[in-house]
Amino acid sequence: MRSLEYRDALREGLSQEIERDENVVIIGEEVAQYNGAYKVTKGMWEKYGDKRLMDAPISEAGFIGMGIGASMMGVRPVMELMFYSFAYVAWDQLINNAATVRYMSGGKINCPIVVRGPANGGTGVGATHSHTPENAIANMPGTKVVCPATAYDAKGLIKASIRDNDPVYFMENTMLYGETWEVPEDDYVVPIGVADVKREGSDISIITHGRCVVMALKAAEVLEAEHDVSAEVIDLRSIRPLDEETIIESVMKTNRALLVEENRPFCGVDAQISHLIQEKAFDYLDAPVKRLSAIDAPAIYSPPLEKYQIPNVDRIIKAALTIG
C-alpha cells in the first residue's frame, strides 16, 4: 500500500469531502492562496476555487462565528485554526453557541462544523501557542473532540467529522504532519468514538491519544525487548465520545494501566479515565493506575526543557516500570 504524510492524508480526506458534498467549504487564515500555514490545503484553492476555500482575516472570534452561523443554514464549514491555542479567542462561539444550539432549539437546529488545527507543544513556539485544550473542550456537552495519531486515522476521522451533524473539534499535531503511514485511496471513514488497539499486549495497558500514541508504541517495543514486559497500546482517537468499552476490556485483560497524555495533569483527560477504571474495573487491577502527563507548567520556552516537559519514550518506559 502507498504511504502518505499525515498532512497529505488530511488533504485527501478534505478533497474527497469537497467533491462529495457541494456544501463543504474550508475557511481559515491563509488556507487558500498561501496553501495553509502547514500546507495541509496545498493546491486546493487552485483546484476548487474561491467558493470552496476562503481566506479569513486574523479574527478567530469573527470567522468562527461566521462559520457557526453558516453551518446552521446548511453549509458544512471546515474551519482551520493556525494554532488551537487561538480557540480561546473564539471560546464563546465554540462553547456557548456551537455546542448548545441543538439543545437550546429542541433539536431543530444543528451545527455541523469542524474546527481543526494543531494542538501541541514541543516546537519552541512558546506558552501562548502550545495549548492542548482537548480536556477543556470535551468538558462541554454537545461537543465532539478527536485527536488522530496516524495519517490513516487523520483521513478517516476528518471525513467522519465533516459528515457529523454536531460540532467536531479536530486536534492535530505539527510534529506529525511530516510523518508517513500507509493510507488507502479508498473513500473510508473512521467512526468517531471508537478507540483502536494499536498494539496487543498482556502485562500492561498504555492508554493514550495524539502523538503520545507514537511515543507509547516505541516505548512498548523497548519494554518487550529489554524488560520482558508485554504492553498493549490503546489509541483513544476520540476524547468525546470516549470509547469506555475498549479501555475497560484492555484493563481487565492486562490488570495494569498507564495513562499517557500531553495534557497537563490537573483535570486532564487521564483524570477522567482513571476514575472510569476505578469505577468499572477496580477489582481487576493488580496495581494502582499510573498517570504520565506534561509537567504542570505553561509550555517551557527552552527547547531542551520543553522536550522533557511533554511525555517522551524514556519517561513512558520509566513510568511503566514503576508499576508493580
GROMACS .gro file of N, CA, C and O in nm, residues 10 49 54 65-66 149 185 194 231 240 245 251 274 289 308:
model
   60
   10LEU      N    1  -0.469   1.417   0.536
   10LEU     CA    2  -0.574   1.513   0.571
   10LEU      C    3  -0.629   1.582   0.446
   10LEU      O    4  -0.750   1.595   0.428
   49GLY      N    5  -1.125   2.653  -0.611
   49GLY     CA    6  -1.168   2.791  -0.629
   49GLY      C    7  -1.213   2.864  -0.504
   49GLY      O    8  -1.216   2.809  -0.393
   54MET      N    9  -1.165   2.974   0.143
   54MET     CA   10  -1.170   3.118   0.168
   54MET      C   11  -1.071   3.159   0.275
   54MET      O   12  -1.070   3.099   0.384
   65GLY      N   13  -1.733   3.252   1.433
   65GLY     CA   14  -1.874   3.286   1.449
   65GLY      C   15  -1.946   3.282   1.315
   65GLY      O   16  -2.060   3.233   1.305
   66MET      N   17  -1.881   3.331   1.210
   66MET     CA   18  -1.941   3.326   1.077
   66MET      C   19  -1.965   3.181   1.032
   66MET      O   20  -2.070   3.147   0.977
  149ALA      N   21  -0.382   1.011   1.562
  149ALA     CA   22  -0.238   0.995   1.583
  149ALA      C   23  -0.166   0.952   1.457
  149ALA      O   24  -0.043   0.963   1.450
  185GLU      N   25  -0.636   0.473  -0.082
  185GLU     CA   26  -0.701   0.580  -0.158
  185GLU      C   27  -0.852   0.575  -0.144
  185GLU      O   28  -0.922   0.667  -0.184
  194VAL      N   29  -1.462   0.561   1.858
  194VAL     CA   30  -1.414   0.423   1.859
  194VAL      C   31  -1.262   0.424   1.873
  194VAL      O   32  -1.191   0.473   1.786
  231ALA      N   33   0.334  -0.482   2.651
  231ALA     CA   34   0.246  -0.365   2.668
  231ALA      C   35   0.143  -0.358   2.556
  231ALA      O   36   0.177  -0.370   2.439
  240ARG      N   37  -1.415   1.274   2.322
  240ARG     CA   38  -1.559   1.275   2.348
  240ARG      C   39  -1.632   1.256   2.217
  240ARG      O   40  -1.613   1.341   2.128
  245GLU      N   41  -1.565   0.110   2.656
  245GLU     CA   42  -1.564  -0.036   2.648
  245GLU      C   43  -1.425  -0.089   2.613
  245GLU      O   44  -1.376  -0.184   2.676
  251VAL      N   45  -0.797  -0.317   3.026
  251VAL     CA   46  -0.751  -0.321   3.167
  251VAL      C   47  -0.790  -0.453   3.232
  251VAL      O   48  -0.712  -0.510   3.311
  274SER      N   49  -0.889   0.763   3.461
  274SER     CA   50  -0.851   0.699   3.587
  274SER      C   51  -0.975   0.669   3.671
  274SER      O   52  -0.990   0.561   3.729
  289VAL      N   53  -0.357   0.262   3.922
  289VAL     CA   54  -0.345   0.327   3.791
  289VAL      C   55  -0.241   0.438   3.800
  289VAL      O   56  -0.237   0.513   3.897
  308TYR      N   57   1.151   1.778   2.748
  308TYR     CA   58   1.133   1.693   2.866
  308TYR      C   59   0.998   1.716   2.931
  308TYR      O   60   0.944   1.628   2.997
   0.00000   0.00000   0.00000
